[in-house]
């Protein structure tokens, strides 16, 4: 940080072929000191939401960063706690048939699970989150490289560096933690609570954002529209990284509640004027079309109407029966226990009055058989 500004590098990449040199260039721009990872256990934390390549951190990015850290002299672990139960980062990349690519190009990194070795965490500074359970495998890492994917999110508007730490919570803790924040604003506070802990533990050391093929629109983070942006965004301040991402889309950070909350706590910089952008500038970025954030239609309305009126603007899971395989994963994911399996049809049934609108079922459905839809007339009109 120079003159009160934090450095963020934006690197243009045409494809996955020159990723190693592009990422190294970004690290050089922010003056990353590679000596801090020599002989250290470095954890790479990708976004492994589900076994869909468009919804996760690119395997080529994971492989490139693994190679770079290995070349620096680090011992590399890769791990995540995906939304679906019983899955790991390793199993996700195996399912999409990219495990061998990471093993070969990434110089045979070690795979760990962040679903295991739970440790109960409680802190006095938590405003909404009473407690959580975090994998000790995450806490034992000497250095953490956060590898988020640039995606929009129907609840938080954007999911990037801060939201990627949601996957350090073990098992169903991720969905249960939604009970602490039942509105977009309150969930933003919950995210800030979790990141406050990460920051306290000095586990947000480096962020390398995969913004090569981004997911945007109201279907993010699972089934949004894909767009070729061709960027890698690199820095050491997770709040600043997400702020730059929101700025690239032309939106105000006020639309992303967790960024304001994190900034107010002194966990990072959310003022674009206090971020020193290196490499290409935001105004030089040429995207094929406008990046669409799910703000206004949903997050704005639900913030305005609480209580009785809230039910008219809530989004509920809508089942696409032709894609449903009746696996019951949605039942396991629901923290409010508002989903039951119909004994006759085998399809899930949704008890709307108990739904807390977290849409964990939508995010974690292995078949993508669920999508968010607004209640009543708005849902019938396709406004979801």
mmCIF file of C-alpha atoms in Angstrom:
data_model
loop_
_atom_site.group_PDB
_atom_site.id
_atom_site.type_symbol
_atom_site.label_atom_id
_atom_site.label_comp_id
_atom_site.label_asym_id
_atom_site.label_seq_id
_atom_site.Cartn_x
_atom_site.Cartn_y
_atom_site.Cartn_z
ATOM 1 C CA UNK A 1 0.000 0.000 0.000
ATOM 2 C CA UNK A 2 1.409 3.393 -1.056
ATOM 3 C CA UNK A 3 -0.002 6.774 0.043
ATOM 4 C CA UNK A 4 -3.026 5.043 1.567
ATOM 5 C CA UNK A 5 -3.803 3.199 -1.672
ATOM 6 C CA UNK A 6 -3.863 -0.552 -2.215
ATOM 7 C CA UNK A 7 -2.587 -2.105 -5.453
ATOM 8 C CA UNK A 8 -4.763 -4.213 -7.752
ATOM 9 C CA UNK A 9 -3.455 -5.527 -11.076
ATOM 10 C CA UNK A 10 -5.767 -6.138 -14.037
ATOM 11 C CA UNK A 11 -4.165 -8.346 -16.675
ATOM 12 C CA UNK A 12 -5.660 -9.020 -20.109
ATOM 13 C CA UNK A 13 -5.442 -12.653 -21.209
ATOM 14 C CA UNK A 14 -6.641 -13.793 -24.613
ATOM 15 C CA UNK A 15 -7.061 -17.428 -23.568
ATOM 16 C CA UNK A 16 -5.684 -20.023 -21.167
ATOM 17 C CA UNK A 17 -2.438 -20.570 -23.102
ATOM 18 C CA UNK A 18 -0.280 -17.875 -21.508
ATOM 19 C CA UNK A 19 -1.758 -17.918 -18.019
ATOM 20 C CA UNK A 20 1.478 -18.567 -16.133
ATOM 21 C CA UNK A 21 3.267 -15.572 -17.651
ATOM 22 C CA UNK A 22 0.150 -13.376 -17.303
ATOM 23 C CA UNK A 23 -0.285 -14.194 -13.616
ATOM 24 C CA UNK A 24 3.432 -13.731 -12.933
ATOM 25 C CA UNK A 25 3.216 -10.327 -14.607
ATOM 26 C CA UNK A 26 0.360 -9.390 -12.295
ATOM 27 C CA UNK A 27 2.324 -10.554 -9.263
ATOM 28 C CA UNK A 28 5.273 -8.443 -10.397
ATOM 29 C CA UNK A 29 3.035 -5.381 -10.759
ATOM 30 C CA UNK A 30 1.794 -5.632 -7.161
ATOM 31 C CA UNK A 31 5.380 -6.390 -6.043
ATOM 32 C CA UNK A 32 4.501 -9.773 -4.596
ATOM 33 C CA UNK A 33 7.347 -11.124 -2.467
ATOM 34 C CA UNK A 34 7.721 -14.797 -3.393
ATOM 35 C CA UNK A 35 10.069 -15.430 -0.456
ATOM 36 C CA UNK A 36 7.073 -15.460 1.883
ATOM 37 C CA UNK A 37 5.894 -18.799 0.443
ATOM 38 C CA UNK A 38 9.241 -20.633 0.318
ATOM 39 C CA UNK A 39 8.986 -23.933 2.248
ATOM 40 C CA UNK A 40 5.453 -22.980 3.349
ATOM 41 C CA UNK A 41 2.197 -24.927 3.105
ATOM 42 C CA UNK A 42 0.271 -22.823 0.598
ATOM 43 C CA UNK A 43 -3.456 -23.487 0.271
ATOM 44 C CA UNK A 44 -5.135 -22.705 -3.042
ATOM 45 C CA UNK A 45 -8.839 -22.054 -2.381
ATOM 46 C CA UNK A 46 -10.824 -22.230 -5.657
ATOM 47 C CA UNK A 47 -14.587 -21.804 -6.011
ATOM 48 C CA UNK A 48 -15.926 -25.346 -6.469
ATOM 49 C CA UNK A 49 -19.644 -24.705 -6.165
ATOM 50 C CA UNK A 50 -20.726 -27.700 -8.246
ATOM 51 C CA UNK A 51 -19.534 -30.011 -11.019
ATOM 52 C CA UNK A 52 -20.141 -27.485 -13.786
ATOM 53 C CA UNK A 53 -17.107 -25.886 -15.404
ATOM 54 C CA UNK A 54 -18.889 -22.579 -15.964
ATOM 55 C CA UNK A 55 -19.658 -22.227 -12.227
ATOM 56 C CA UNK A 56 -16.183 -22.936 -10.827
ATOM 57 C CA UNK A 57 -12.681 -21.539 -10.940
ATOM 58 C CA UNK A 58 -11.117 -22.530 -14.249
ATOM 59 C CA UNK A 59 -8.925 -25.649 -13.882
ATOM 60 C CA UNK A 60 -6.330 -23.941 -16.066
ATOM 61 C CA UNK A 61 -6.129 -21.076 -13.555
ATOM 62 C CA UNK A 62 -5.785 -23.514 -10.644
ATOM 63 C CA UNK A 63 -3.035 -25.390 -12.498
ATOM 64 C CA UNK A 64 -1.161 -22.203 -13.415
ATOM 65 C CA UNK A 65 -1.178 -20.863 -9.848
ATOM 66 C CA UNK A 66 -0.113 -24.262 -8.506
ATOM 67 C CA UNK A 67 2.855 -24.294 -10.886
ATOM 68 C CA UNK A 68 3.833 -20.733 -9.954
ATOM 69 C CA UNK A 69 3.718 -21.442 -6.211
ATOM 70 C CA UNK A 70 5.670 -24.676 -6.694
ATOM 71 C CA UNK A 71 8.287 -22.790 -8.716
ATOM 72 C CA UNK A 72 8.531 -20.302 -5.843
ATOM 73 C CA UNK A 73 9.392 -23.200 -3.523
ATOM 74 C CA UNK A 74 6.039 -23.747 -1.797
ATOM 75 C CA UNK A 75 4.245 -26.955 -0.863
ATOM 76 C CA UNK A 76 0.851 -26.660 -2.533
ATOM 77 C CA UNK A 77 -2.500 -27.911 -1.228
ATOM 78 C CA UNK A 78 -5.796 -27.415 -3.073
ATOM 79 C CA UNK A 79 -9.036 -27.531 -1.129
ATOM 80 C CA UNK A 80 -12.632 -26.369 -0.831
ATOM 81 C CA UNK A 81 -15.899 -27.284 0.864
ATOM 82 C CA UNK A 82 -18.387 -27.417 -2.045
ATOM 83 C CA UNK A 83 -22.098 -26.857 -1.582
ATOM 84 C CA UNK A 84 -23.178 -30.446 -2.325
ATOM 85 C CA UNK A 85 -22.566 -32.921 0.471
ATOM 86 C CA UNK A 86 -19.798 -35.493 0.112
ATOM 87 C CA UNK A 87 -17.924 -33.568 -2.580
ATOM 88 C CA UNK A 88 -14.456 -32.035 -2.505
ATOM 89 C CA UNK A 89 -12.455 -29.820 -4.834
ATOM 90 C CA UNK A 90 -10.703 -32.959 -6.033
ATOM 91 C CA UNK A 91 -13.956 -34.780 -6.834
ATOM 92 C CA UNK A 92 -15.381 -31.712 -8.603
ATOM 93 C CA UNK A 93 -12.421 -31.433 -10.990
ATOM 94 C CA UNK A 94 -12.485 -35.200 -11.539
ATOM 95 C CA UNK A 95 -16.175 -35.062 -12.473
ATOM 96 C CA UNK A 96 -15.508 -32.453 -15.158
ATOM 97 C CA UNK A 97 -12.483 -34.487 -16.305
ATOM 98 C CA UNK A 98 -9.893 -31.772 -15.585
ATOM 99 C CA UNK A 99 -8.121 -33.379 -12.617
ATOM 100 C CA UNK A 100 -5.280 -34.746 -14.771
ATOM 101 C CA UNK A 101 -4.750 -31.318 -16.328
ATOM 102 C CA UNK A 102 -4.255 -29.762 -12.883
ATOM 103 C CA UNK A 103 -2.008 -32.623 -11.774
ATOM 104 C CA UNK A 104 0.239 -32.368 -14.817
ATOM 105 C CA UNK A 105 0.419 -28.600 -15.360
ATOM 106 C CA UNK A 106 0.242 -27.841 -11.641
ATOM 107 C CA UNK A 107 3.185 -30.145 -10.865
ATOM 108 C CA UNK A 108 1.243 -32.691 -8.831
ATOM 109 C CA UNK A 109 -0.255 -30.591 -6.011
ATOM 110 C CA UNK A 110 -1.720 -32.194 -2.886
ATOM 111 C CA UNK A 111 -5.513 -32.271 -2.484
ATOM 112 C CA UNK A 112 -7.194 -31.700 0.866
ATOM 113 C CA UNK A 113 -10.805 -31.412 1.987
ATOM 114 C CA UNK A 114 -12.221 -28.396 3.782
ATOM 115 C CA UNK A 115 -15.215 -30.553 4.728
ATOM 116 C CA UNK A 116 -13.120 -32.297 7.396
ATOM 117 C CA UNK A 117 -11.604 -31.536 10.827
ATOM 118 C CA UNK A 118 -14.301 -29.134 12.070
ATOM 119 C CA UNK A 119 -13.474 -26.442 14.607
ATOM 120 C CA UNK A 120 -16.151 -24.367 16.348
ATOM 121 C CA UNK A 121 -15.593 -20.624 15.959
ATOM 122 C CA UNK A 122 -17.241 -17.885 18.040
ATOM 123 C CA UNK A 123 -16.158 -14.257 18.260
ATOM 124 C CA UNK A 124 -17.412 -11.237 20.206
ATOM 125 C CA UNK A 125 -17.190 -9.058 17.082
ATOM 126 C CA UNK A 126 -19.706 -11.231 15.207
ATOM 127 C CA UNK A 127 -22.760 -9.031 14.609
ATOM 128 C CA UNK A 128 -25.123 -11.590 13.089
ATOM 129 C CA UNK A 129 -23.280 -14.905 12.952
ATOM 130 C CA UNK A 130 -23.504 -16.443 16.419
ATOM 131 C CA UNK A 131 -21.070 -19.242 15.600
ATOM 132 C CA UNK A 132 -19.704 -21.251 12.712
ATOM 133 C CA UNK A 133 -17.657 -24.374 12.070
ATOM 134 C CA UNK A 134 -14.496 -24.030 9.996
ATOM 135 C CA UNK A 135 -12.133 -26.708 8.732
ATOM 136 C CA UNK A 136 -8.889 -26.895 10.681
ATOM 137 C CA UNK A 137 -7.273 -27.792 7.356
ATOM 138 C CA UNK A 138 -7.874 -24.171 6.350
ATOM 139 C CA UNK A 139 -6.598 -22.779 9.640
ATOM 140 C CA UNK A 140 -3.415 -24.878 9.429
ATOM 141 C CA UNK A 141 -2.363 -23.343 6.094
ATOM 142 C CA UNK A 142 0.702 -21.099 6.295
ATOM 143 C CA UNK A 143 -0.411 -18.975 3.344
ATOM 144 C CA UNK A 144 -3.738 -18.814 1.496
ATOM 145 C CA UNK A 145 -4.162 -17.981 -2.185
ATOM 146 C CA UNK A 146 -7.825 -17.156 -2.784
ATOM 147 C CA UNK A 147 -8.897 -18.233 -6.301
ATOM 148 C CA UNK A 148 -12.455 -16.939 -6.792
ATOM 149 C CA UNK A 149 -14.388 -16.854 -10.044
ATOM 150 C CA UNK A 150 -16.078 -13.635 -11.178
ATOM 151 C CA UNK A 151 -19.819 -14.331 -10.879
ATOM 152 C CA UNK A 152 -23.003 -12.514 -10.021
ATOM 153 C CA UNK A 153 -25.184 -13.791 -7.196
ATOM 154 C CA UNK A 154 -28.959 -13.568 -6.755
ATOM 155 C CA UNK A 155 -28.620 -12.798 -3.033
ATOM 156 C CA UNK A 156 -25.407 -10.761 -2.712
ATOM 157 C CA UNK A 157 -25.355 -9.260 -6.254
ATOM 158 C CA UNK A 158 -21.702 -10.303 -6.641
ATOM 159 C CA UNK A 159 -19.659 -13.276 -5.483
ATOM 160 C CA UNK A 160 -15.901 -13.008 -5.617
ATOM 161 C CA UNK A 161 -13.021 -12.866 -3.164
ATOM 162 C CA UNK A 162 -15.034 -12.337 0.047
ATOM 163 C CA UNK A 163 -17.845 -14.779 -0.737
ATOM 164 C CA UNK A 164 -15.329 -17.473 -1.736
ATOM 165 C CA UNK A 165 -14.419 -17.854 1.935
ATOM 166 C CA UNK A 166 -17.935 -19.214 2.512
ATOM 167 C CA UNK A 167 -16.391 -22.518 1.432
ATOM 168 C CA UNK A 168 -14.102 -22.806 4.455
ATOM 169 C CA UNK A 169 -17.125 -23.836 6.536
ATOM 170 C CA UNK A 170 -17.568 -27.572 6.875
ATOM 171 C CA UNK A 171 -20.493 -29.609 5.575
ATOM 172 C CA UNK A 172 -23.976 -28.240 6.097
ATOM 173 C CA UNK A 173 -22.628 -25.338 8.179
ATOM 174 C CA UNK A 174 -22.609 -23.292 4.969
ATOM 175 C CA UNK A 175 -26.362 -23.570 4.523
ATOM 176 C CA UNK A 176 -27.152 -23.305 8.247
ATOM 177 C CA UNK A 177 -25.187 -20.048 8.484
ATOM 178 C CA UNK A 178 -27.807 -18.508 6.193
ATOM 179 C CA UNK A 179 -30.192 -18.592 9.151
ATOM 180 C CA UNK A 180 -28.230 -15.680 10.640
ATOM 181 C CA UNK A 181 -28.911 -13.439 7.638
ATOM 182 C CA UNK A 182 -32.370 -13.799 6.126
ATOM 183 C CA UNK A 183 -32.263 -10.623 4.012
ATOM 184 C CA UNK A 184 -29.619 -9.504 1.499
ATOM 185 C CA UNK A 185 -28.382 -6.789 3.879
ATOM 186 C CA UNK A 186 -28.196 -9.051 6.915
ATOM 187 C CA UNK A 187 -26.517 -11.780 4.906
ATOM 188 C CA UNK A 188 -23.941 -9.190 3.874
ATOM 189 C CA UNK A 189 -23.222 -8.659 7.576
ATOM 190 C CA UNK A 190 -22.860 -12.426 8.038
ATOM 191 C CA UNK A 191 -20.331 -12.514 5.188
ATOM 192 C CA UNK A 192 -18.439 -9.657 6.832
ATOM 193 C CA UNK A 193 -18.463 -11.546 10.149
ATOM 194 C CA UNK A 194 -16.852 -14.559 8.485
ATOM 195 C CA UNK A 195 -14.302 -12.472 6.596
ATOM 196 C CA UNK A 196 -13.505 -10.607 9.816
ATOM 197 C CA UNK A 197 -12.394 -13.938 11.260
ATOM 198 C CA UNK A 198 -10.372 -14.794 8.134
ATOM 199 C CA UNK A 199 -8.715 -11.375 8.343
ATOM 200 C CA UNK A 200 -7.990 -11.838 12.055
ATOM 201 C CA UNK A 201 -6.283 -15.166 11.311
ATOM 202 C CA UNK A 202 -4.210 -13.576 8.503
ATOM 203 C CA UNK A 203 -5.582 -16.098 6.010
ATOM 204 C CA UNK A 204 -6.416 -13.668 3.202
ATOM 205 C CA UNK A 205 -2.904 -13.364 1.820
ATOM 206 C CA UNK A 206 -3.293 -13.185 -1.954
ATOM 207 C CA UNK A 207 -6.242 -13.042 -4.363
ATOM 208 C CA UNK A 208 -6.026 -14.189 -7.977
ATOM 209 C CA UNK A 209 -9.463 -13.660 -9.527
ATOM 210 C CA UNK A 210 -10.504 -15.762 -12.519
ATOM 211 C CA UNK A 211 -12.358 -13.295 -14.744
ATOM 212 C CA UNK A 212 -11.565 -14.948 -18.061
ATOM 213 C CA UNK A 213 -15.058 -16.330 -18.649
ATOM 214 C CA UNK A 214 -17.407 -14.698 -16.187
ATOM 215 C CA UNK A 215 -20.937 -15.601 -15.150
ATOM 216 C CA UNK A 216 -23.431 -12.748 -14.957
ATOM 217 C CA UNK A 217 -27.142 -12.008 -14.930
ATOM 218 C CA UNK A 218 -29.827 -13.098 -12.492
ATOM 219 C CA UNK A 219 -28.946 -16.786 -12.820
ATOM 220 C CA UNK A 220 -25.594 -16.461 -11.055
ATOM 221 C CA UNK A 221 -23.794 -18.111 -9.316
ATOM 222 C CA UNK A 222 -24.934 -21.457 -10.750
ATOM 223 C CA UNK A 223 -26.577 -21.021 -14.154
ATOM 224 C CA UNK A 224 -26.110 -17.415 -15.248
ATOM 225 C CA UNK A 225 -25.103 -16.182 -18.681
ATOM 226 C CA UNK A 226 -21.461 -16.618 -19.665
ATOM 227 C CA UNK A 227 -19.313 -13.857 -21.127
ATOM 228 C CA UNK A 228 -15.706 -13.747 -22.292
ATOM 229 C CA UNK A 229 -14.063 -10.933 -20.301
ATOM 230 C CA UNK A 230 -10.483 -12.185 -20.618
ATOM 231 C CA UNK A 231 -9.095 -10.829 -17.352
ATOM 232 C CA UNK A 232 -7.085 -11.908 -14.336
ATOM 233 C CA UNK A 233 -7.427 -9.571 -11.338
ATOM 234 C CA UNK A 234 -4.700 -9.818 -8.706
ATOM 235 C CA UNK A 235 -4.066 -8.190 -5.337
ATOM 236 C CA UNK A 236 -3.703 -8.700 -1.597
ATOM 237 C CA UNK A 237 -6.844 -6.815 -0.473
ATOM 238 C CA UNK A 238 -9.941 -8.991 -1.015
ATOM 239 C CA UNK A 239 -12.307 -6.056 -0.455
ATOM 240 C CA UNK A 240 -10.463 -3.972 -3.051
ATOM 241 C CA UNK A 241 -10.507 -6.857 -5.550
ATOM 242 C CA UNK A 242 -14.290 -7.190 -5.285
ATOM 243 C CA UNK A 243 -14.663 -3.408 -5.472
ATOM 244 C CA UNK A 244 -12.731 -3.336 -8.752
ATOM 245 C CA UNK A 245 -14.894 -6.182 -10.104
ATOM 246 C CA UNK A 246 -18.100 -4.309 -9.261
ATOM 247 C CA UNK A 247 -16.625 -1.157 -10.821
ATOM 248 C CA UNK A 248 -15.787 -3.042 -14.028
ATOM 249 C CA UNK A 249 -19.484 -3.881 -14.337
ATOM 250 C CA UNK A 250 -20.385 -0.210 -13.857
ATOM 251 C CA UNK A 251 -22.189 -0.701 -10.548
ATOM 252 C CA UNK A 252 -21.904 1.017 -7.184
ATOM 253 C CA UNK A 253 -20.466 -0.907 -4.223
ATOM 254 C CA UNK A 254 -23.510 0.294 -2.259
ATOM 255 C CA UNK A 255 -25.399 -2.433 -4.128
ATOM 256 C CA UNK A 256 -23.099 -5.037 -2.522
ATOM 257 C CA UNK A 257 -23.830 -4.892 1.205
ATOM 258 C CA UNK A 258 -20.875 -6.947 2.404
ATOM 259 C CA UNK A 259 -18.362 -4.576 0.787
ATOM 260 C CA UNK A 260 -19.619 -1.569 2.720
ATOM 261 C CA UNK A 261 -19.727 -3.608 5.923
ATOM 262 C CA UNK A 262 -16.177 -4.921 5.451
ATOM 263 C CA UNK A 263 -14.908 -1.437 4.667
ATOM 264 C CA UNK A 264 -16.547 0.027 7.778
ATOM 265 C CA UNK A 265 -14.758 -2.600 9.876
ATOM 266 C CA UNK A 266 -11.400 -1.691 8.360
ATOM 267 C CA UNK A 267 -11.012 -5.049 6.615
ATOM 268 C CA UNK A 268 -10.137 -3.549 3.237
ATOM 269 C CA UNK A 269 -10.744 -0.692 0.838
ATOM 270 C CA UNK A 270 -14.066 -0.280 -1.004
ATOM 271 C CA UNK A 271 -13.395 3.242 -2.307
ATOM 272 C CA UNK A 272 -12.311 2.913 -5.943
ATOM 273 C CA UNK A 273 -10.453 6.219 -5.638
ATOM 274 C CA UNK A 274 -8.184 4.658 -3.025
ATOM 275 C CA UNK A 275 -7.268 1.692 -5.200
ATOM 276 C CA UNK A 276 -4.176 1.931 -7.371
ATOM 277 C CA UNK A 277 -5.082 -0.021 -10.524
ATOM 278 C CA UNK A 278 -2.075 -1.410 -12.382
ATOM 279 C CA UNK A 279 -1.898 -3.038 -15.805
ATOM 280 C CA UNK A 280 -4.913 -2.098 -17.905
ATOM 281 C CA UNK A 281 -7.382 0.459 -16.560
ATOM 282 C CA UNK A 282 -11.098 -0.157 -16.076
ATOM 283 C CA UNK A 283 -12.035 2.227 -18.889
ATOM 284 C CA UNK A 284 -9.802 0.232 -21.281
ATOM 285 C CA UNK A 285 -11.684 -3.017 -20.707
ATOM 286 C CA UNK A 286 -13.795 -4.002 -23.686
ATOM 287 C CA UNK A 287 -16.523 -6.503 -22.876
ATOM 288 C CA UNK A 288 -18.777 -8.016 -25.577
ATOM 289 C CA UNK A 289 -21.817 -6.608 -23.763
ATOM 290 C CA UNK A 290 -22.786 -5.021 -20.461
ATOM 291 C CA UNK A 291 -22.150 -7.109 -17.356
ATOM 292 C CA UNK A 292 -25.575 -7.542 -15.742
ATOM 293 C CA UNK A 293 -25.808 -7.567 -11.952
ATOM 294 C CA UNK A 294 -28.985 -8.823 -10.210
ATOM 295 C CA UNK A 295 -29.591 -5.525 -8.433
ATOM 296 C CA UNK A 296 -32.725 -3.388 -8.402
ATOM 297 C CA UNK A 297 -35.168 -6.059 -9.549
ATOM 298 C CA UNK A 298 -34.642 -8.206 -6.509
ATOM 299 C CA UNK A 299 -32.108 -7.093 -3.908
ATOM 300 C CA UNK A 300 -33.408 -3.536 -3.943
ATOM 301 C CA UNK A 301 -37.080 -4.492 -3.657
ATOM 302 C CA UNK A 302 -36.614 -7.006 -0.895
ATOM 303 C CA UNK A 303 -34.591 -4.474 1.050
ATOM 304 C CA UNK A 304 -37.430 -1.965 0.846
ATOM 305 C CA UNK A 305 -40.243 -4.320 1.791
ATOM 306 C CA UNK A 306 -39.810 -6.176 5.060
ATOM 307 C CA UNK A 307 -42.369 -8.090 7.106
ATOM 308 C CA UNK A 308 -45.707 -8.745 5.393
ATOM 309 C CA UNK A 309 -44.773 -7.079 2.114
ATOM 310 C CA UNK A 310 -41.556 -9.046 1.947
ATOM 311 C CA UNK A 311 -43.320 -12.214 0.805
ATOM 312 C CA UNK A 312 -44.336 -10.599 -2.484
ATOM 313 C CA UNK A 313 -40.707 -9.928 -3.418
ATOM 314 C CA UNK A 314 -39.056 -13.065 -2.101
ATOM 315 C CA UNK A 315 -37.535 -15.512 -4.525
ATOM 316 C CA UNK A 316 -38.451 -19.143 -4.103
ATOM 317 C CA UNK A 317 -37.003 -22.309 -5.643
ATOM 318 C CA UNK A 318 -38.893 -23.373 -8.760
ATOM 319 C CA UNK A 319 -38.575 -27.025 -9.777
ATOM 320 C CA UNK A 320 -37.892 -28.062 -13.367
ATOM 321 C CA UNK A 321 -39.235 -31.611 -13.157
ATOM 322 C CA UNK A 322 -37.722 -32.701 -16.458
ATOM 323 C CA UNK A 323 -34.241 -32.195 -14.966
ATOM 324 C CA UNK A 324 -34.906 -33.479 -11.439
ATOM 325 C CA UNK A 325 -33.455 -36.921 -10.644
ATOM 326 C CA UNK A 326 -35.109 -37.083 -7.206
ATOM 327 C CA UNK A 327 -31.738 -37.328 -5.446
ATOM 328 C CA UNK A 328 -32.915 -35.411 -2.359
ATOM 329 C CA UNK A 329 -29.813 -33.206 -2.163
ATOM 330 C CA UNK A 330 -32.006 -30.098 -1.840
ATOM 331 C CA UNK A 331 -33.566 -31.520 1.338
ATOM 332 C CA UNK A 332 -30.120 -31.942 2.908
ATOM 333 C CA UNK A 333 -29.080 -28.419 1.909
ATOM 334 C CA UNK A 334 -32.115 -26.560 3.288
ATOM 335 C CA UNK A 335 -31.228 -24.933 6.646
ATOM 336 C CA UNK A 336 -34.878 -24.085 7.365
ATOM 337 C CA UNK A 337 -36.047 -27.674 6.749
ATOM 338 C CA UNK A 338 -38.707 -26.305 4.407
ATOM 339 C CA UNK A 339 -38.216 -28.972 1.719
ATOM 340 C CA UNK A 340 -39.692 -32.451 1.974
ATOM 341 C CA UNK A 341 -39.856 -35.354 -0.462
ATOM 342 C CA UNK A 342 -43.339 -36.199 -1.724
ATOM 343 C CA UNK A 343 -43.943 -39.822 -0.721
ATOM 344 C CA UNK A 344 -45.974 -40.503 -3.860
ATOM 345 C CA UNK A 345 -44.102 -38.689 -6.647
ATOM 346 C CA UNK A 346 -40.610 -38.609 -5.139
ATOM 347 C CA UNK A 347 -40.216 -34.954 -6.122
ATOM 348 C CA UNK A 348 -39.289 -32.291 -3.556
ATOM 349 C CA UNK A 349 -42.101 -30.187 -2.071
ATOM 350 C CA UNK A 350 -41.422 -26.633 -0.881
ATOM 351 C CA UNK A 351 -43.057 -25.089 2.181
ATOM 352 C CA UNK A 352 -42.927 -21.425 1.224
ATOM 353 C CA UNK A 353 -43.869 -19.951 4.580
ATOM 354 C CA UNK A 354 -40.773 -21.540 6.167
ATOM 355 C CA UNK A 355 -38.395 -20.648 3.308
ATOM 356 C CA UNK A 356 -35.717 -18.129 4.372
ATOM 357 C CA UNK A 357 -34.820 -17.271 0.777
ATOM 358 C CA UNK A 358 -31.190 -18.432 0.987
ATOM 359 C CA UNK A 359 -31.631 -20.547 -2.168
ATOM 360 C CA UNK A 360 -28.918 -22.975 -1.078
ATOM 361 C CA UNK A 361 -31.014 -25.649 -2.787
ATOM 362 C CA UNK A 362 -30.727 -23.770 -6.079
ATOM 363 C CA UNK A 363 -26.961 -23.311 -5.772
ATOM 364 C CA UNK A 364 -26.296 -26.891 -4.747
ATOM 365 C CA UNK A 365 -28.637 -28.865 -7.007
ATOM 366 C CA UNK A 366 -26.369 -31.304 -8.911
ATOM 367 C CA UNK A 367 -28.780 -31.386 -11.873
ATOM 368 C CA UNK A 368 -29.492 -27.632 -11.905
ATOM 369 C CA UNK A 369 -33.160 -28.593 -11.674
ATOM 370 C CA UNK A 370 -34.023 -25.607 -9.483
ATOM 371 C CA UNK A 371 -34.067 -21.940 -10.351
ATOM 372 C CA UNK A 372 -35.105 -18.866 -8.340
ATOM 373 C CA UNK A 373 -38.471 -17.338 -9.112
ATOM 374 C CA UNK A 374 -40.310 -14.443 -7.483
ATOM 375 C CA UNK A 375 -43.588 -15.074 -5.732
ATOM 376 C CA UNK A 376 -47.036 -14.421 -7.184
ATOM 377 C CA UNK A 377 -47.643 -12.396 -10.330
ATOM 378 C CA UNK A 378 -43.996 -11.322 -10.626
ATOM 379 C CA UNK A 379 -42.931 -14.956 -10.843
ATOM 380 C CA UNK A 380 -45.648 -15.746 -13.367
ATOM 381 C CA UNK A 381 -44.351 -12.921 -15.542
ATOM 382 C CA UNK A 382 -40.872 -14.419 -15.431
ATOM 383 C CA UNK A 383 -39.396 -11.745 -13.145
ATOM 384 C CA UNK A 384 -37.059 -13.884 -11.083
#
